[in-house]
XYZ file of C-alpha atoms in Angstrom:
559
model
C 7.786 -22.808 -2.811
C 5.217 -25.347 -3.068
C 2.563 -25.339 -0.522
C 0.673 -29.082 -0.145
C -0.619 -28.881 2.753
C -3.826 -26.827 2.169
C -5.213 -24.263 -0.649
C -7.078 -20.904 -1.241
C -10.145 -21.263 -2.204
C -10.897 -20.933 -6.041
C -11.271 -17.428 -7.336
C -15.394 -16.434 -7.700
C -16.341 -16.132 -11.174
C -19.293 -13.608 -11.221
C -21.506 -12.469 -13.432
C -21.546 -8.647 -14.062
C -24.571 -8.242 -12.085
C -23.254 -10.363 -9.506
C -20.227 -8.995 -9.056
C -21.710 -5.180 -9.051
C -24.714 -6.565 -6.532
C -21.564 -7.516 -4.308
C -19.585 -4.737 -4.572
C -22.270 -2.613 -3.737
C -23.076 -4.222 -0.619
C -19.458 -4.043 0.393
C -18.988 -0.399 -0.148
C -21.921 -0.221 1.784
C -20.388 -2.127 4.902
C -17.399 0.009 3.951
C -19.346 3.495 3.962
C -20.610 1.998 7.506
C -17.242 1.397 9.028
C -15.528 4.747 7.477
C -18.465 7.327 8.463
C -18.402 5.859 11.978
C -14.961 7.302 12.773
C -16.176 10.579 12.018
C -19.969 11.474 12.297
C -20.034 11.591 15.614
C -17.583 14.799 16.356
C -20.004 17.425 15.659
C -22.687 15.782 17.878
C -20.289 15.348 21.137
C -21.710 18.655 22.229
C -24.994 17.856 22.054
C -24.296 14.281 23.663
C -22.623 15.996 26.660
C -25.265 18.057 27.282
C -27.602 15.644 27.603
C -25.427 12.316 29.104
C -22.844 15.046 30.802
C -19.473 13.206 31.755
C -17.447 15.814 30.286
C -14.176 14.427 31.341
C -15.195 11.100 29.451
C -15.796 12.707 26.728
C -12.542 11.162 24.569
C -13.458 8.169 25.653
C -16.224 7.756 22.800
C -13.806 7.987 20.039
C -11.004 5.946 21.594
C -13.033 3.316 22.668
C -14.488 2.707 19.268
C -10.869 3.385 17.795
C -9.405 0.635 20.288
C -11.316 -1.975 19.420
C -11.849 -1.434 15.789
C -8.020 -1.542 15.494
C -7.188 -4.373 17.697
C -8.915 -6.844 16.697
C -8.377 -5.833 12.762
C -5.145 -8.442 11.755
C -7.226 -11.077 14.140
C -10.283 -10.430 11.463
C -7.513 -11.168 8.545
C -6.227 -13.958 9.605
C -9.955 -15.692 10.448
C -10.984 -14.784 6.932
C -8.078 -16.433 5.442
C -9.211 -19.692 6.806
C -13.029 -19.377 7.283
C -13.941 -17.180 4.254
C -14.936 -13.413 4.213
C -18.947 -13.730 3.810
C -19.196 -14.799 7.554
C -16.382 -12.402 8.748
C -18.551 -9.581 7.248
C -22.064 -10.731 8.441
C -20.224 -11.226 12.059
C -19.087 -7.922 11.692
C -21.966 -5.789 10.956
C -24.466 -7.959 13.152
C -21.706 -6.557 16.110
C -21.566 -3.274 14.627
C -25.327 -3.130 13.767
C -26.284 -4.211 17.950
C -23.879 -1.256 19.023
C -25.277 1.271 16.290
C -28.516 1.097 17.992
C -27.064 0.368 22.300
C -25.143 3.516 21.379
C -28.667 5.524 20.159
C -30.201 4.239 23.577
C -27.824 5.111 25.486
C -28.685 7.352 28.786
C -32.741 6.654 27.787
C -33.691 4.361 30.592
C -30.867 6.115 33.346
C -28.266 4.602 34.622
C -28.097 0.345 34.579
C -26.216 -2.054 36.667
C -22.419 -2.536 36.167
C -22.166 -0.149 33.399
C -23.408 3.400 35.493
C -24.464 6.085 33.733
C -25.541 7.197 29.829
C -22.004 8.764 29.186
C -20.617 4.953 29.846
C -22.904 3.202 28.142
C -22.076 5.186 25.261
C -18.521 4.358 25.709
C -19.079 0.399 26.348
C -21.304 0.498 23.220
C -18.951 2.533 21.253
C -16.114 -0.175 21.862
C -19.042 -2.900 20.491
C -19.288 -0.958 17.882
C -15.697 -0.825 16.786
C -14.964 -4.982 17.498
C -17.644 -4.891 14.774
C -16.094 -2.392 12.487
C -12.651 -4.279 12.641
C -14.519 -6.842 10.280
C -16.174 -4.447 8.136
C -13.005 -2.537 5.978
C -10.953 -5.766 6.350
C -13.598 -7.579 4.637
C -14.451 -5.923 2.313
C -10.721 -4.909 0.629
C -10.388 -8.902 0.989
C -13.497 -9.340 -0.358
C -12.962 -7.704 -3.383
C -9.331 -9.559 -3.657
C -11.381 -12.804 -4.107
C -13.633 -12.230 -7.073
C -11.501 -9.607 -9.180
C -7.879 -10.563 -10.009
C -5.551 -7.665 -9.576
C -5.280 -6.425 -12.691
C -9.090 -5.671 -13.040
C -9.294 -4.751 -9.599
C -7.812 -0.920 -9.165
C -11.351 0.283 -10.459
C -13.169 -0.877 -7.632
C -10.165 -0.145 -4.821
C -10.012 3.192 -6.435
C -13.978 3.455 -5.170
C -13.280 2.075 -1.797
C -10.457 4.379 -1.205
C -12.841 7.324 -2.067
C -15.004 6.073 0.505
C -12.249 7.422 3.497
C -12.043 10.369 1.551
C -15.705 10.942 1.682
C -16.382 9.784 5.367
C -13.195 11.617 6.750
C -15.446 15.086 5.028
C -18.802 14.137 4.650
C -19.108 12.365 8.530
C -18.926 15.797 10.407
C -21.511 17.425 8.011
C -23.938 14.888 8.237
C -23.576 14.558 11.813
C -24.119 17.907 12.333
C -27.110 18.103 10.694
C -28.872 15.181 12.214
C -27.971 16.433 14.984
C -29.255 19.918 14.749
C -32.315 18.672 12.693
C -33.432 15.379 13.328
C -34.787 15.349 16.778
C -38.101 13.940 16.876
C -41.469 13.160 18.975
C -42.482 9.390 19.065
C -45.416 8.684 21.524
C -44.979 11.778 23.553
C -41.226 11.166 23.507
C -38.327 13.546 22.504
C -35.823 11.417 20.846
C -32.785 13.827 20.430
C -31.145 14.116 17.311
C -27.637 13.099 18.002
C -29.433 9.513 18.455
C -29.777 9.125 14.300
C -26.229 9.566 13.954
C -26.091 5.738 15.484
C -29.748 4.818 13.999
C -28.721 5.757 10.483
C -26.698 2.881 10.172
C -29.778 0.344 10.930
C -31.616 0.836 7.427
C -27.648 0.926 5.246
C -26.642 -1.913 7.794
C -29.693 -3.874 7.168
C -29.712 -3.572 2.759
C -25.696 -4.597 3.277
C -26.502 -7.895 5.380
C -29.330 -9.165 3.384
C -27.151 -8.838 0.198
C -24.372 -10.138 2.165
C -26.378 -13.116 2.991
C -28.104 -14.035 -0.164
C -25.919 -12.712 -3.369
C -22.397 -13.074 -1.628
C -19.873 -16.390 -1.880
C -18.195 -17.496 0.959
C -14.838 -16.320 -0.800
C -11.452 -16.738 0.654
C -11.329 -19.659 2.745
C -8.901 -22.177 3.075
C -9.709 -25.259 1.004
C -8.425 -28.917 3.135
C -5.409 -28.784 5.770
C -5.729 -28.109 9.006
C -7.314 -24.881 10.202
C -5.240 -23.438 12.868
C -6.244 -20.052 14.611
C -3.013 -18.407 16.497
C -4.758 -17.461 19.714
C -1.881 -16.541 21.486
C -0.161 -14.303 18.768
C -3.887 -12.834 18.695
C -3.621 -12.373 22.691
C -0.525 -10.816 22.452
C -1.242 -8.247 19.618
C -4.189 -6.902 22.553
C -1.131 -7.057 24.928
C 0.659 -4.487 22.735
C -1.601 -2.600 21.236
C -4.363 -1.466 23.599
C -1.500 0.043 25.752
C -0.118 1.355 22.833
C -3.209 3.201 21.835
C -4.067 4.293 25.207
C -0.841 6.370 25.690
C -0.691 7.930 22.600
C -4.309 8.559 22.944
C -3.385 10.351 26.629
C -0.029 11.157 26.297
C -0.020 15.313 26.614
C -3.802 15.494 27.706
C -5.200 13.481 30.560
C -1.810 12.715 31.664
C 1.702 14.188 30.900
C 4.054 12.484 28.491
C 6.943 11.388 31.378
C 3.901 10.248 33.563
C 4.275 7.152 35.416
C 1.323 6.046 33.820
C 2.704 6.435 29.411
C 5.715 5.719 30.213
C 4.518 2.249 32.080
C 2.444 2.190 28.756
C 4.458 2.171 26.508
C 7.231 0.121 28.157
C 4.275 -2.426 28.601
C 3.938 -1.977 24.126
C 7.378 -2.485 23.829
C 7.505 -5.947 25.950
C 4.431 -6.723 24.715
C 5.539 -6.563 20.517
C 9.080 -8.469 21.799
C 7.318 -11.066 23.254
C 4.953 -11.360 20.152
C 7.898 -11.087 17.483
C 9.316 -13.781 19.069
C 6.463 -16.119 19.122
C 5.804 -15.175 15.578
C 9.196 -16.319 14.317
C 9.252 -19.315 12.184
C 5.082 -19.572 12.575
C 3.145 -20.070 9.220
C -0.228 -19.962 10.712
C 0.951 -16.580 13.135
C -1.994 -14.004 13.051
C 0.714 -11.668 11.413
C 3.182 -14.293 9.231
C 6.465 -12.577 10.187
C 7.874 -13.413 6.679
C 5.496 -11.046 4.797
C 7.763 -8.412 5.640
C 10.309 -9.794 4.039
C 8.376 -8.458 0.825
C 9.411 -5.317 -0.136
C 6.434 -4.366 -1.727
C 4.501 -5.474 1.983
C 6.876 -4.158 3.948
C 7.306 -0.578 2.162
C 4.131 -0.486 1.393
C 2.552 -0.502 4.954
C 5.439 1.866 5.906
C 4.173 4.567 3.131
C 0.712 3.464 4.347
C 1.754 4.026 7.811
C 3.477 8.113 7.222
C 0.961 9.439 4.771
C -2.081 8.562 7.866
C 0.233 10.441 10.112
C 1.008 13.082 7.873
C -2.646 13.611 6.588
C -4.132 14.283 10.733
C -2.013 16.814 10.743
C -4.202 19.171 8.069
C -7.424 16.993 8.140
C -7.499 16.863 11.181
C -6.952 20.682 12.464
C -7.875 22.892 9.475
C -11.784 22.918 10.823
C -9.832 24.602 14.266
C -8.140 26.610 12.385
C -11.227 27.882 10.155
C -13.377 28.285 13.159
C -11.082 29.919 15.772
C -8.859 31.699 13.488
C -11.066 32.308 10.696
C -14.255 32.717 12.499
C -16.335 30.802 10.456
C -19.525 28.309 11.867
C -18.918 24.590 11.959
C -20.961 23.790 9.498
C -19.340 26.186 6.985
C -15.570 24.395 7.913
C -16.954 21.035 7.232
C -18.428 22.566 3.648
C -15.087 24.325 3.335
C -13.308 20.861 3.481
C -15.935 19.332 0.271
C -12.688 20.137 -2.164
C -10.430 17.927 -0.096
C -13.174 15.636 -0.553
C -13.392 15.812 -4.120
C -9.577 15.956 -4.945
C -9.846 12.646 -3.406
C -12.543 10.711 -4.981
C -11.830 11.919 -8.013
C -8.159 10.949 -7.720
C -9.133 7.423 -6.394
C -11.387 6.943 -9.091
C -9.039 7.713 -12.104
C -6.249 6.132 -10.238
C -7.924 3.042 -9.985
C -9.267 3.076 -13.445
C -5.742 3.695 -14.659
C -4.046 0.926 -12.924
C -6.838 -1.205 -14.367
C -6.049 -0.612 -18.045
C -2.493 0.339 -17.530
C -1.894 -3.164 -15.176
C 1.161 -0.842 -13.300
C 0.587 0.754 -9.662
C 3.740 1.930 -9.312
C 3.186 5.106 -11.719
C 0.141 5.948 -10.120
C 1.479 5.832 -6.418
C 4.604 7.797 -8.020
C 2.160 10.690 -9.611
C -0.311 10.812 -6.607
C 2.753 11.441 -4.107
C 3.812 14.296 -6.366
C 0.458 15.897 -6.267
C 0.603 15.617 -2.765
C 4.295 17.290 -2.441
C 2.525 20.086 -4.352
C -1.073 20.293 -2.312
C 1.213 20.209 0.942
C 3.424 22.984 -0.396
C 0.096 25.197 -1.284
C -0.348 24.918 2.045
C 2.572 26.007 3.368
C 1.780 29.024 2.091
C -1.652 29.660 4.001
C -1.916 32.496 6.178
C -4.831 35.223 7.487
C -4.944 36.872 3.401
C -5.150 33.741 1.860
C -8.887 34.030 0.461
C -11.534 30.950 0.884
C -11.452 29.947 -3.145
C -7.695 30.090 -2.604
C -7.586 27.424 0.340
C -10.482 25.687 -1.564
C -8.362 24.899 -4.227
C -5.496 24.315 -2.626
C -7.043 21.142 -1.226
C -8.501 20.532 -3.675
C -4.779 19.714 -5.216
C -3.802 17.630 -1.994
C -7.148 15.687 -2.285
C -6.308 14.551 -6.058
C -2.670 13.496 -4.711
C -3.944 11.559 -1.827
C -6.429 9.947 -3.536
C -4.328 7.395 -5.220
C -2.716 6.433 -1.405
C -6.039 5.429 -0.551
C -6.375 2.146 -2.331
C -4.001 1.754 -4.357
C -1.028 0.622 -1.822
C -3.881 -1.785 -0.592
C -3.798 -3.249 -3.703
C 0.029 -3.370 -4.432
C 0.019 -5.698 -1.083
C -2.448 -7.453 -1.941
C -1.581 -8.176 -5.222
C 2.295 -8.985 -3.827
C 1.407 -11.812 -1.869
C -0.038 -15.329 -2.240
C -3.745 -15.700 -2.481
C -4.059 -17.998 0.533
C -2.856 -14.595 2.359
C -4.632 -11.972 1.047
C -6.621 -11.315 4.293
C -3.661 -11.072 6.414
C -2.089 -9.356 3.581
C -4.924 -6.486 3.679
C -5.663 -6.392 7.354
C -2.137 -5.443 7.762
C -2.949 -2.255 5.152
C -5.866 -1.249 7.506
C -3.839 -2.053 10.144
C -0.922 0.480 9.534
C -3.639 3.367 7.883
C -5.432 3.513 11.886
C -2.353 2.711 13.722
C -0.675 5.998 11.522
C -4.257 7.855 12.103
C -3.335 7.499 15.485
C 0.010 8.788 16.074
C -0.719 11.332 13.667
C -3.538 12.878 16.000
C -1.310 12.132 18.957
C 1.633 13.384 17.763
C 0.448 16.876 16.010
C -1.957 17.424 19.304
C 1.005 17.346 21.355
C 2.767 19.885 19.115
C -0.537 21.931 19.355
C -0.836 22.004 22.868
C 2.841 22.847 23.339
C 3.003 25.133 20.565
C -0.572 27.352 22.396
C 1.372 27.192 25.890
C 4.290 29.379 24.309
C 1.661 31.846 22.480
C -0.857 32.401 24.598
C 1.279 33.948 27.154
C 2.964 35.853 24.708
C -0.184 36.938 22.649
C -2.864 37.264 24.927
C -1.351 37.945 28.420
C -4.731 39.045 29.833
C -5.890 35.807 29.318
C -3.220 34.551 31.171
C -3.114 36.626 34.201
C -7.097 35.285 34.276
C -5.653 31.968 35.289
C -7.855 31.049 31.729
C -4.591 28.899 29.961
C -6.743 25.626 29.524
C -6.601 24.934 25.395
C -10.423 23.894 25.271
C -11.634 27.084 27.193
C -9.332 29.476 25.568
C -10.921 28.099 22.191
C -14.328 28.747 23.246
C -13.293 31.855 24.402
C -12.369 33.082 21.067
C -15.536 31.786 19.353
C -17.715 33.449 22.190
C -16.957 37.140 22.775
C -19.367 37.952 25.076
C -17.853 34.896 26.892
C -14.438 36.367 26.619
C -15.964 39.391 28.222
C -16.925 38.379 30.836
C -14.350 36.432 31.607
C -11.467 39.014 31.374
C -14.239 41.131 33.487
C -14.206 38.729 36.577
C -10.495 39.647 37.043
C -11.172 43.287 36.318
C -9.779 43.707 32.902
C -12.829 45.458 31.588
C -11.176 48.025 28.653
C -12.515 47.044 25.328
C -8.967 47.892 23.624
C -7.917 45.567 25.957
C -10.722 42.755 25.508
C -10.361 43.192 21.849
C -6.463 43.055 21.837
C -6.794 39.440 24.380
C -9.787 38.275 21.777
C -7.095 38.843 18.244
C -4.456 37.491 20.739
C -5.973 34.120 21.064
C -7.054 33.640 17.525
C -3.119 34.949 16.171
C -2.200 31.939 18.712
C -4.784 29.346 17.126
C -3.830 30.229 14.006
C 0.407 30.026 14.098
C -0.168 27.081 16.101
C -2.128 25.414 13.733
C -0.206 26.844 10.207
C 3.219 25.610 12.590
C 1.785 21.799 12.110
C 1.731 22.090 7.657
C 5.745 21.685 7.826
C 5.529 18.988 9.641
C 3.265 17.697 7.655
C 5.342 18.391 4.500
C 8.400 16.855 5.835
C 6.452 13.466 6.315
C 4.986 13.521 3.322
C 8.643 14.238 1.875
C 9.431 11.341 3.877
C 6.039 8.793 2.592
C 7.323 9.589 -1.640
C 10.730 8.599 -0.958
C 9.602 5.530 0.495
C 6.824 4.925 -2.459
C 10.035 5.618 -5.144
C 11.106 2.708 -3.101
C 8.358 -0.226 -3.588
C 8.958 -2.112 -6.138
C 7.136 -1.956 -9.466
C 5.254 -5.003 -10.381
C 2.830 -5.628 -12.970
C -1.133 -6.871 -11.917
C -1.813 -9.970 -12.554
C -4.903 -10.999 -15.007
C -6.964 -13.929 -14.481
C -5.086 -16.639 -16.157
C -1.895 -15.252 -13.877
C -3.977 -15.656 -10.881
C -4.968 -18.838 -11.779
C -1.550 -20.061 -12.124
C -0.557 -18.506 -8.582
C -3.628 -20.563 -7.433
C -2.065 -24.060 -8.648
C 1.128 -23.287 -7.556
C -0.103 -23.094 -3.603
C -1.965 -26.354 -4.607
C 0.860 -28.092 -5.087
C 0.040 -28.498 -9.356
C 2.493 -27.672 -11.863
C 1.410 -24.340 -13.218
C 1.218 -24.102 -17.059
């Protein structure tokens, strides 16, 4: 189809040094976004101790996730219209302002309108999320602008590795800063957890300087009418805000069948229906529905979604298994996941370089899918007798399989669409990735809760008779024998053997519940592999072919 209204900006051919500098800045930007999704988790106990508001703890993560997810398609469209650099710069500035304010939360007591320190942190995390939504989308789209698809794999592999690094290293770094970074400045004690947010400032400042001084404004539309689909953007917010809230609250703050959750899910369905009706036949829509007719776009996003749902069933709850069922420390459980991170790093980099050399993404994705199935199959054999080394080997195999999926699906999707829609396509991949993770956490969290509800009365009846059936309380008691003894003694259970059996029963309940999630992950990984097989395998374009596509879109004949 010939487009005569507008054309994408020409491909930017940077010198090797300029390209490396630009990619370095984009990598820092991506790290800021990915790391902040996980680094806060280990700091939360100290944050609660200082700011209080335990009942609002979920909102610290929810506000960031909500804000960063729903704005992704909007940033993708704006980047296609006005270029990546202003979107990246805006995102970094907002993210850094949010980071600084998060670190200052509660330092000056309660503030008007917002309220106490915990409310301040929640609001500022949402501000961080608004900035973070631009970072990942802009980072992947910028690489698509300055590197042709055939050469893009090695860089996409590095970017994919960042997600794996952040998912495992985040809790470790957050714990280290929380425990060891507390300092005194002018007689004022600055708690270590605040540096979890302050650490973003120097990294972000370096990235911002390079973005402003060394990165060309790639990707912007040349000529034609620049139409921003504000109504479609509002409909996206109206659709996915209630959906994400329902998935986050369901089974925790509210029962799944409660009026609140039902109303939110109903509102999300209604919003989606209106969005689909409004976006039909609109080329300027924030997410053009015509892209879903592209089999690479549709099936690649579906596979990416399923993989991230499945991934959460292991990586999210494995630390809980290690700490509760196996009795390791929080820091040790973080380090136990290092082989998973190492596998993802190696898998991402190797798959990226392989795709660049062969100019094919499909074989890499298929091999990655097979390794993922092997890895999750090995995880099905994990039990109380599994040594730590054997567990780490299984995680390394799983990481090697997940590595290609972290970046190669985005590369395939980018390569399958017209250059003028790279931003929207990149945003879609990030959007389905985050929605998958959100649904994965909600799905496996609900399954875990329901399983524990059945297991605890059977394995630890004295705990249930004591009235302590709250899952968080049960987890804390399993990790604190003294607290368990006190709790049972208050209800007349003082026999040491019964106390010991209750502790063993709680740990066995958590072990059975968490290990029971792995078969579900395995089924999902199998489904993702089947979808991956259905993704068409196409040759990645080189510079000349990319130039021809730009010319065709601009209305000029390809030579």
